[in-house]
PDB file of C-alpha atoms in Angstrom:
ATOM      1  CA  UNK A 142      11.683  -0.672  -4.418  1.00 67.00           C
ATOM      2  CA  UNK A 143      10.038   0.300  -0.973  1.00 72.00           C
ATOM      3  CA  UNK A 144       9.870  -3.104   1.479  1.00 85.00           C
ATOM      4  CA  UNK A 145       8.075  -3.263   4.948  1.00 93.00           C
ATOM      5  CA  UNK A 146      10.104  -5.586   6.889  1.00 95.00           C
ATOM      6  CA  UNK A 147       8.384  -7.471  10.151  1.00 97.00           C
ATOM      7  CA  UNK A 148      10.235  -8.765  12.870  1.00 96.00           C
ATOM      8  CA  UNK A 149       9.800 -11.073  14.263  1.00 97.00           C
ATOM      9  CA  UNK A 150       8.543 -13.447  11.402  1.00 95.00           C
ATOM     10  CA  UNK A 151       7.311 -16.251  13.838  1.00 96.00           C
ATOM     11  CA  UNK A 152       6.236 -15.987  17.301  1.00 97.00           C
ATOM     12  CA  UNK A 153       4.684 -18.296  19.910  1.00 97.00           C
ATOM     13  CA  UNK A 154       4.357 -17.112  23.200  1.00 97.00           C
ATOM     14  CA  UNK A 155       2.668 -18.023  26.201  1.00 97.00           C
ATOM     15  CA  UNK A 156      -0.825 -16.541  27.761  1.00 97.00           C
ATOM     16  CA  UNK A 157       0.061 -13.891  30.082  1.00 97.00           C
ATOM     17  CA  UNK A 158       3.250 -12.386  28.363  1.00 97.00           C
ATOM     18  CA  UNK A 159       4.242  -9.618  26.803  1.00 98.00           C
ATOM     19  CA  UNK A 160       5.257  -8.884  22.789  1.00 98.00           C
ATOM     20  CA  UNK A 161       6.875  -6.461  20.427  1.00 98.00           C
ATOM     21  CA  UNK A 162       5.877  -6.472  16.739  1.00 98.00           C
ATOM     22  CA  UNK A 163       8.399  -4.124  14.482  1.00 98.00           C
ATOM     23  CA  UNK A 164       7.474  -2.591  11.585  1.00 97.00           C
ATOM     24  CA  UNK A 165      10.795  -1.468   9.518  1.00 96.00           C
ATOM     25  CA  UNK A 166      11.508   0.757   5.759  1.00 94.00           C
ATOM     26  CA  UNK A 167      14.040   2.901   4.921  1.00 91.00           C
ATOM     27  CA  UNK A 168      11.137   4.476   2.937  1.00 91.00           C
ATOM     28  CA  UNK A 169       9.028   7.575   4.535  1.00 93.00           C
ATOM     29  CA  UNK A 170       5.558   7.012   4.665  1.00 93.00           C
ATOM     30  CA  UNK A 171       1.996   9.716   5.186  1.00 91.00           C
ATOM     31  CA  UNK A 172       0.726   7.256   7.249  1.00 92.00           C
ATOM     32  CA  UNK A 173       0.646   3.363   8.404  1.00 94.00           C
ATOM     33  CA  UNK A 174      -1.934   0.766   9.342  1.00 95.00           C
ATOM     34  CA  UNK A 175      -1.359  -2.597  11.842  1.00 97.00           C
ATOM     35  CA  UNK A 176      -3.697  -5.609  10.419  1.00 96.00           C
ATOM     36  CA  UNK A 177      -4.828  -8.781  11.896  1.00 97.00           C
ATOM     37  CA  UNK A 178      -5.729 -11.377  10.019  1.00 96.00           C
ATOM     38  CA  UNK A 179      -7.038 -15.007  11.343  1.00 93.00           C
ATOM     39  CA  UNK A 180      -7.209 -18.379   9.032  1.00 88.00           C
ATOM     40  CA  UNK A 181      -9.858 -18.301   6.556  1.00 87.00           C
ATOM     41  CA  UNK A 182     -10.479 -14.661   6.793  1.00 92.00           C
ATOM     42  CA  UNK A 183      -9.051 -11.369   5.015  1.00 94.00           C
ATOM     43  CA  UNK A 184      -7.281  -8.630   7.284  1.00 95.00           C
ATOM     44  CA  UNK A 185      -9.180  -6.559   9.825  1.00 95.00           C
ATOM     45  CA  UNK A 186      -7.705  -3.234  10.218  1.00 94.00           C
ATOM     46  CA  UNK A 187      -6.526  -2.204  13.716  1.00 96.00           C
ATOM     47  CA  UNK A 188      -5.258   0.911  14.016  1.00 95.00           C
ATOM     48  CA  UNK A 189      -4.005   3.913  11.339  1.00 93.00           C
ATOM     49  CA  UNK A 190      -1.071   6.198  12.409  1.00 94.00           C
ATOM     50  CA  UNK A 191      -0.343   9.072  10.870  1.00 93.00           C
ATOM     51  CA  UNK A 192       2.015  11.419  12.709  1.00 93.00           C
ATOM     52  CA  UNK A 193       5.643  11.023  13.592  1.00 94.00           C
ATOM     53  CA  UNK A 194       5.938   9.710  16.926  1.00 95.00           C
ATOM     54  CA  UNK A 195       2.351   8.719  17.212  1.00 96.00           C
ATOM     55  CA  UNK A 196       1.033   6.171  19.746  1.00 97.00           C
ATOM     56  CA  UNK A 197      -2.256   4.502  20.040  1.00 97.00           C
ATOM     57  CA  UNK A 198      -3.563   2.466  22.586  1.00 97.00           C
ATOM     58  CA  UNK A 199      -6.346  -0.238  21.573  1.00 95.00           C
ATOM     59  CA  UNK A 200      -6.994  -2.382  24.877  1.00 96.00           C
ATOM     60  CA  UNK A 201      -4.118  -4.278  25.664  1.00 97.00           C
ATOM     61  CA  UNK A 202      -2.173  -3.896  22.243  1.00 97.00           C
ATOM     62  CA  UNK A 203       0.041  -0.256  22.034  1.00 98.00           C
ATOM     63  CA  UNK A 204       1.118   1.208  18.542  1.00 98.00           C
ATOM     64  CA  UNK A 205       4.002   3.493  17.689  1.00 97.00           C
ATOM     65  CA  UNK A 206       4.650   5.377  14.586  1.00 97.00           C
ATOM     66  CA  UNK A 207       8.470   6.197  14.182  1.00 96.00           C
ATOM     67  CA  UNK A 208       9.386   9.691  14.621  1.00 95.00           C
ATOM     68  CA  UNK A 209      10.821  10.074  11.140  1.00 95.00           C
ATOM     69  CA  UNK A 210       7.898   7.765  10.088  1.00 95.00           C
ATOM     70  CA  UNK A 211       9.651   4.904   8.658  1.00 95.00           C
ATOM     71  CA  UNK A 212       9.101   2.448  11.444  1.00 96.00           C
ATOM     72  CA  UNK A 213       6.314   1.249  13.685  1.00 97.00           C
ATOM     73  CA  UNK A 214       5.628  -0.897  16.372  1.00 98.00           C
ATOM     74  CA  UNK A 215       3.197  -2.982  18.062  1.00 98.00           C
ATOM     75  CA  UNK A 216       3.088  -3.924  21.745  1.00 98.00           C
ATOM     76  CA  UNK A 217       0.729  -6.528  23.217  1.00 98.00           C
ATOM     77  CA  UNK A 218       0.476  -6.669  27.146  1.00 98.00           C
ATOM     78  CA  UNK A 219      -0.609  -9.575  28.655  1.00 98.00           C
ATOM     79  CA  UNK A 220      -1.393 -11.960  25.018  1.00 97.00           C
ATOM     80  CA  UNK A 221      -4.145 -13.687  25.259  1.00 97.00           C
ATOM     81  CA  UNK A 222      -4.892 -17.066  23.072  1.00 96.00           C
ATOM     82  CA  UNK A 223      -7.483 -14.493  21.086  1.00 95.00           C
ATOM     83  CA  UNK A 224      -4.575 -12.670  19.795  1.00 96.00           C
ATOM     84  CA  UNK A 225      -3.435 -15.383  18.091  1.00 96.00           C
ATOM     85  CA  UNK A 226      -3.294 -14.312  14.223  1.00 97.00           C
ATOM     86  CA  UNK A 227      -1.335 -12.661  11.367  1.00 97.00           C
ATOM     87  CA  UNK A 228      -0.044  -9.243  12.001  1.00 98.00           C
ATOM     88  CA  UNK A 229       0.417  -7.124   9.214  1.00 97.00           C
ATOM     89  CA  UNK A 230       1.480  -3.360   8.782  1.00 96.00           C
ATOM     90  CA  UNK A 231       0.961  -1.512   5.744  1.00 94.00           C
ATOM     91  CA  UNK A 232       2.171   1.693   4.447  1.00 92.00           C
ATOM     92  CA  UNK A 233       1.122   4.625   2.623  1.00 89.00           C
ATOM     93  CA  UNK A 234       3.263   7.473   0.548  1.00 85.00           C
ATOM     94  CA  UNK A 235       1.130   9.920  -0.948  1.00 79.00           C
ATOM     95  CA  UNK A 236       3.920  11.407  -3.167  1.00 76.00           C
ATOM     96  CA  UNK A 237       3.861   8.103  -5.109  1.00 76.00           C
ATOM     97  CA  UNK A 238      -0.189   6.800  -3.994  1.00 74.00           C
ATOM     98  CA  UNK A 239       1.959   3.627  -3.301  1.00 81.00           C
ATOM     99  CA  UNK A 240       0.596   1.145  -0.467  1.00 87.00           C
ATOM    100  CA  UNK A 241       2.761  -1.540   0.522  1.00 90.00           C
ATOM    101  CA  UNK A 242       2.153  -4.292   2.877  1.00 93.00           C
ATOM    102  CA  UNK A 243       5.070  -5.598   5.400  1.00 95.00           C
ATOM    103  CA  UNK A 244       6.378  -9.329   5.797  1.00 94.00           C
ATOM    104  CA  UNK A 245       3.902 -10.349   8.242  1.00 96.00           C
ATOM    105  CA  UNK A 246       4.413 -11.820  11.729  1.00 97.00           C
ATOM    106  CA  UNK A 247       2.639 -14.621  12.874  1.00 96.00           C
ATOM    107  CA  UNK A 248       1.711 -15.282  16.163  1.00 97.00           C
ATOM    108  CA  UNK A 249       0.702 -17.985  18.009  1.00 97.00           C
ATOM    109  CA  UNK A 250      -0.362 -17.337  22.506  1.00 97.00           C
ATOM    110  CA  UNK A 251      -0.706 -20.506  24.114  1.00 96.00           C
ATOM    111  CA  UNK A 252      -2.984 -20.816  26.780  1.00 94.00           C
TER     112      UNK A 252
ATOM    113  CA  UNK B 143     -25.531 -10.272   3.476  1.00 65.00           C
ATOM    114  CA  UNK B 144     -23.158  -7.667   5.178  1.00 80.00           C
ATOM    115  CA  UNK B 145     -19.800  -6.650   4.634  1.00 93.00           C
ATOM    116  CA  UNK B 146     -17.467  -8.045   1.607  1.00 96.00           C
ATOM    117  CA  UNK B 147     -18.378 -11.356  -0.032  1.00 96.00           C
ATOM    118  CA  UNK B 148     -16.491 -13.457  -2.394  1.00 97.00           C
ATOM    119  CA  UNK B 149     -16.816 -16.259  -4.293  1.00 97.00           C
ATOM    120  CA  UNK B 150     -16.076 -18.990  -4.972  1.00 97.00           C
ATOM    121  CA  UNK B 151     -14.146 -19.513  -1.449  1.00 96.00           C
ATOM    122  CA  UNK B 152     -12.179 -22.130  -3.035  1.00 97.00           C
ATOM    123  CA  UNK B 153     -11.362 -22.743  -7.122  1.00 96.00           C
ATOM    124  CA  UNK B 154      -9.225 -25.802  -8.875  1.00 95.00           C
ATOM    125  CA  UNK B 155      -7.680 -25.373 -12.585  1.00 92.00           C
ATOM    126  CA  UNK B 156      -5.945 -26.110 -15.216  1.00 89.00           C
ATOM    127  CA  UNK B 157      -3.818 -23.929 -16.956  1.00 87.00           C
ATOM    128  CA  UNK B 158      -5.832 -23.953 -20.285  1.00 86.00           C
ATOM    129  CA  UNK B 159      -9.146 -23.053 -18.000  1.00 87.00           C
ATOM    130  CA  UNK B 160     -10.564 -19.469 -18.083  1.00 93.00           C
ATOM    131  CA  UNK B 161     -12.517 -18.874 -14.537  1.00 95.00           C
ATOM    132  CA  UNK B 162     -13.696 -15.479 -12.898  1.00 97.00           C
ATOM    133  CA  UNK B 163     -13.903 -14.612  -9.441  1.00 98.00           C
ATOM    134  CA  UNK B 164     -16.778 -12.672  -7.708  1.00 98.00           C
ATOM    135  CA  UNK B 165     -16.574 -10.237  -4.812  1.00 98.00           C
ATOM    136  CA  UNK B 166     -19.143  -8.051  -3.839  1.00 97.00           C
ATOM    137  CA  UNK B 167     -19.251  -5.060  -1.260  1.00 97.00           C
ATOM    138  CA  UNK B 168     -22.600  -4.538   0.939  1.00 95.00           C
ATOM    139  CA  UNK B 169     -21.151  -1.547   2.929  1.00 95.00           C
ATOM    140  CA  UNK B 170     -21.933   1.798   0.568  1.00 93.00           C
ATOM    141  CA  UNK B 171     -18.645   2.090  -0.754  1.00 93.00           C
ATOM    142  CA  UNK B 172     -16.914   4.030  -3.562  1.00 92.00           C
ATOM    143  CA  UNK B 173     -13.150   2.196  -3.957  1.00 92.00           C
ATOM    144  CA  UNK B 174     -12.687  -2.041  -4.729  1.00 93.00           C
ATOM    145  CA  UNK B 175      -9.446  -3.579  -4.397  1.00 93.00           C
ATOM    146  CA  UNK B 176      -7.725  -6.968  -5.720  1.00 95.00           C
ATOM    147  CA  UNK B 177      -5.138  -8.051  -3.793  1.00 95.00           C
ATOM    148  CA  UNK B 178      -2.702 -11.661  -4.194  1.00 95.00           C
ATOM    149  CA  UNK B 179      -1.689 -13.150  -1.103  1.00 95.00           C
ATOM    150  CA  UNK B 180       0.787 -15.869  -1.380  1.00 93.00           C
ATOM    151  CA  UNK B 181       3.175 -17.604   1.124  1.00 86.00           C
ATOM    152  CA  UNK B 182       6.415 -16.315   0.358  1.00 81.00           C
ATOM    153  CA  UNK B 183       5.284 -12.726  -0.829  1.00 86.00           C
ATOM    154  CA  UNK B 184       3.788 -10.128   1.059  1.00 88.00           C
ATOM    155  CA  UNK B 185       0.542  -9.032   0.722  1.00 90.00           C
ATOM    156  CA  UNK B 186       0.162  -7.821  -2.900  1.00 91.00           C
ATOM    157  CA  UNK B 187      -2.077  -4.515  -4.374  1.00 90.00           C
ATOM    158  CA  UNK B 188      -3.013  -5.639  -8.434  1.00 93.00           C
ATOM    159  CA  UNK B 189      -5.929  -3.453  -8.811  1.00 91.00           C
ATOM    160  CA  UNK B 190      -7.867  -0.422  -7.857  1.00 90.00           C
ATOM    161  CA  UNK B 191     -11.218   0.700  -8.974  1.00 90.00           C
ATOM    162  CA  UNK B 192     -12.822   4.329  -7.811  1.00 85.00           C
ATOM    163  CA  UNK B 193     -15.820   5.216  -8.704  1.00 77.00           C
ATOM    164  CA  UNK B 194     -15.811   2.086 -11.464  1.00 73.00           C
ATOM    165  CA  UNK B 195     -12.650   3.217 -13.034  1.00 75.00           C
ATOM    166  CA  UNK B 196      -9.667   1.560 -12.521  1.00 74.00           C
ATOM    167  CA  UNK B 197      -7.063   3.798 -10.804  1.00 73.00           C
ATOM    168  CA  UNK B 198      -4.283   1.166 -10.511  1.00 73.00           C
ATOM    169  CA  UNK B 199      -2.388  -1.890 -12.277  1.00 70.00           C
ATOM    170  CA  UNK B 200       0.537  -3.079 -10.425  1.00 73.00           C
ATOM    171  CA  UNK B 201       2.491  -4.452 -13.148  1.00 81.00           C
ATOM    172  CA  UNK B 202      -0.071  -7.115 -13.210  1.00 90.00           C
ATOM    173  CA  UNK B 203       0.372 -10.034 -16.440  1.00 92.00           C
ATOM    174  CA  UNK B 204      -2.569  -9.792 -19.150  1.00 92.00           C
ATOM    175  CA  UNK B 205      -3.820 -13.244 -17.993  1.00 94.00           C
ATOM    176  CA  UNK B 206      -5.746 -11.771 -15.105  1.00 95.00           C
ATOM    177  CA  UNK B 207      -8.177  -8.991 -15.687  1.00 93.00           C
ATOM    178  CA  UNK B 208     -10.225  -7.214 -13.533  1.00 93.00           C
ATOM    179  CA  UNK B 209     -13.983  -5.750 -14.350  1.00 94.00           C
ATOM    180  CA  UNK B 210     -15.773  -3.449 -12.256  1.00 93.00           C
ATOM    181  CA  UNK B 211     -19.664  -3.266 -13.768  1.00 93.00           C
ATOM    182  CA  UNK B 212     -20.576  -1.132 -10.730  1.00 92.00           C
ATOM    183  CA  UNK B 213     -19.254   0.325  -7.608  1.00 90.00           C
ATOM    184  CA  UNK B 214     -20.916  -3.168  -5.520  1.00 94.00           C
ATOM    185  CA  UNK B 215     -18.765  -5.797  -8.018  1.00 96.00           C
ATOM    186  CA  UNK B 216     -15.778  -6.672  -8.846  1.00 96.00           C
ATOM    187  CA  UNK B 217     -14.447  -9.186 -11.185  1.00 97.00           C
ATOM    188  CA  UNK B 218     -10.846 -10.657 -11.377  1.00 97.00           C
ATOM    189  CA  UNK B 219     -11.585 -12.778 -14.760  1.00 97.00           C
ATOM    190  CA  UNK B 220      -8.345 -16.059 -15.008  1.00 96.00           C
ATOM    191  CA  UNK B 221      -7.561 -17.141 -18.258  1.00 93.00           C
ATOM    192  CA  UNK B 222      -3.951 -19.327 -19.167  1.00 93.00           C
ATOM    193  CA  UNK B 223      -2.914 -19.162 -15.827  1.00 93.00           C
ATOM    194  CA  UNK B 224       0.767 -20.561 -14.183  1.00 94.00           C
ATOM    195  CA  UNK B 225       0.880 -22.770 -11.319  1.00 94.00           C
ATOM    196  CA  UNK B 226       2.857 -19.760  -9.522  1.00 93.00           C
ATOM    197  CA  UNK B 227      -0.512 -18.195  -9.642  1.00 95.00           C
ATOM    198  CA  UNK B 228      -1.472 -20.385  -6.685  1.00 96.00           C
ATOM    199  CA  UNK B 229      -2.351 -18.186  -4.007  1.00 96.00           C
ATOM    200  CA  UNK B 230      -5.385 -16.601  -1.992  1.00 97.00           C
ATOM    201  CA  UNK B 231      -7.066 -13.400  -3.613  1.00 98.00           C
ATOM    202  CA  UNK B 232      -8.517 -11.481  -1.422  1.00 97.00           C
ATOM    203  CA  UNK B 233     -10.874  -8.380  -2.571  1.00 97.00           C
ATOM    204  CA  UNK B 234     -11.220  -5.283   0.209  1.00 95.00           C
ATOM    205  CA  UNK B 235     -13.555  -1.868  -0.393  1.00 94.00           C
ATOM    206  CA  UNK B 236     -13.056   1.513   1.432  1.00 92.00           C
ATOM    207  CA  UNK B 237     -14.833   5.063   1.580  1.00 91.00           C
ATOM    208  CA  UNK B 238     -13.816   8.056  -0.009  1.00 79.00           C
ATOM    209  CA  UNK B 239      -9.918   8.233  -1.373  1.00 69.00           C
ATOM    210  CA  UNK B 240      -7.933   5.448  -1.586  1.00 63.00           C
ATOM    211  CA  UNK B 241      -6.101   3.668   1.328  1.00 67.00           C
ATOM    212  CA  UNK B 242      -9.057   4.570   4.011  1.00 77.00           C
ATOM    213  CA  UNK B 243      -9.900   1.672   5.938  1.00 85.00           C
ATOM    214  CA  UNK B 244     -10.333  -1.037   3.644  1.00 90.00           C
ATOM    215  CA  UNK B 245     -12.503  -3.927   4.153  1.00 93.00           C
ATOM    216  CA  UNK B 246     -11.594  -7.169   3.096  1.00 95.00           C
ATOM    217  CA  UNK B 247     -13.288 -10.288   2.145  1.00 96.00           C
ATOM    218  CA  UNK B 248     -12.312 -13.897   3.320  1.00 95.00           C
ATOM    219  CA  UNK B 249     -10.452 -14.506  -0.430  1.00 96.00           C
ATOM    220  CA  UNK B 250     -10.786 -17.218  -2.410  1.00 97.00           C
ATOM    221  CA  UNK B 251      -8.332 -19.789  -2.273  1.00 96.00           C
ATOM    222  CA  UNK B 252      -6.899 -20.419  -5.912  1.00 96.00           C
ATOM    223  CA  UNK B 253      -5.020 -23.598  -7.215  1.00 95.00           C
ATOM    224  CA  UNK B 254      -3.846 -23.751 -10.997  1.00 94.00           C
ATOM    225  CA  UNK B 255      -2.918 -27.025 -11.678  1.00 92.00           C
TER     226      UNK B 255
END
């Protein structure tokens, strides 16, 4: 059974600092999307990756798809209270058309 | 209205009740999605429609079936459900083949009593 695990599950943080989201399988997958999703509302979709070693820069937040493309990562410089949300990464393996959603990590920036 | 709507936001029953829930895509597209989002699970794929036809069952139980009329609706229709049902559905479209950006709705909050 393929799992997505997310570490941290909880985080609070301070405005100002900096965070690391991972992403973790010991399944391969063709490609891998980071989510945010805020009370109330579904998941917005941040960012796909789709090649091993792949990074991505959206503003302040910095994603990294595993060389051998069973991991990812998510960086956040400088959090702001507007961060504040659900993270969730999701991955794809088009051998199987399986998509899989990870653990989720919550985080809460305080201003 | 714009994007992905669902209704209702938030639904109460019993486990004898038989209820349907509504989501409806604004945006053009060709794929619809149910997904069950509960606290202690991840984020769960049930179904997947393309081009009306449904694509996908995730080992879903025969108390929850979906309908897809046309490619703007989507039905998840309830009937007999467990109290371990409890959880938010959400419904998400997408472009083109499956597992393109998907859109999601807010969900509607579900409580079987």
């Amino acid at each position: 059974t393929q799992l997505l695990e997310q570490s941290p599950q909880f985080l609070s943080i301070q405005e100002g600092e900096n965070l690391t989201v991972y992403c973790n399988s010991s399944s391969v997958f063709s490609s891998l999307q980071w989510y945010r999703q805020e009370p109330g509302e579904g998941p917005v979709l941040l960012v796909t990756v789709v090649t091993g070693g792949e990074v991505k820069k959206l503003k302040r937040l910095t994603f990294q798809f595993g060389d051998a493309r069973k991991d990812s990562s998510l960086h956040i410089t400088a959090a702001q209270p507007g961060d504040t949300g659900l993270y969730l990464c999701a991955g794809y393996t088009s051998g199987t058309y399986k998509y899989i959603f990870g653990t989720g990590t919550r985080l809460k920036v305080l201003a | 209205e714009t994007g992905v709507t669902q209704t209702p936001r938030h639904l109460v029953m019993g486990m004898t009740n038989k209820k349907s829930l509504k989501c409806e895509q604004h945006l053009g597209h060709n794929a619809m999605y149910w997904y069950k989002q509960s606290a202690k699970k991840p984020l769960e794929l049930m179904f997947v429609y393309s081009l009306e036809e449904r694509v996908e069952n995730n080992s879903v139980p025969s108390r929850f079936s979906p309908e897809c009329p046309n490619s703007s609706h989507l039905f998840l229709h309830l009937h007999t459900l467990q109290p371990e049902d409890s959880a938010l559905y959400l419904c998400a479209s997408s472009q083109g083949s499956f597992y393109n950006e998907q859109f999601f709705g807010p969900g509607t909050r579900l409580t079987v009593l």
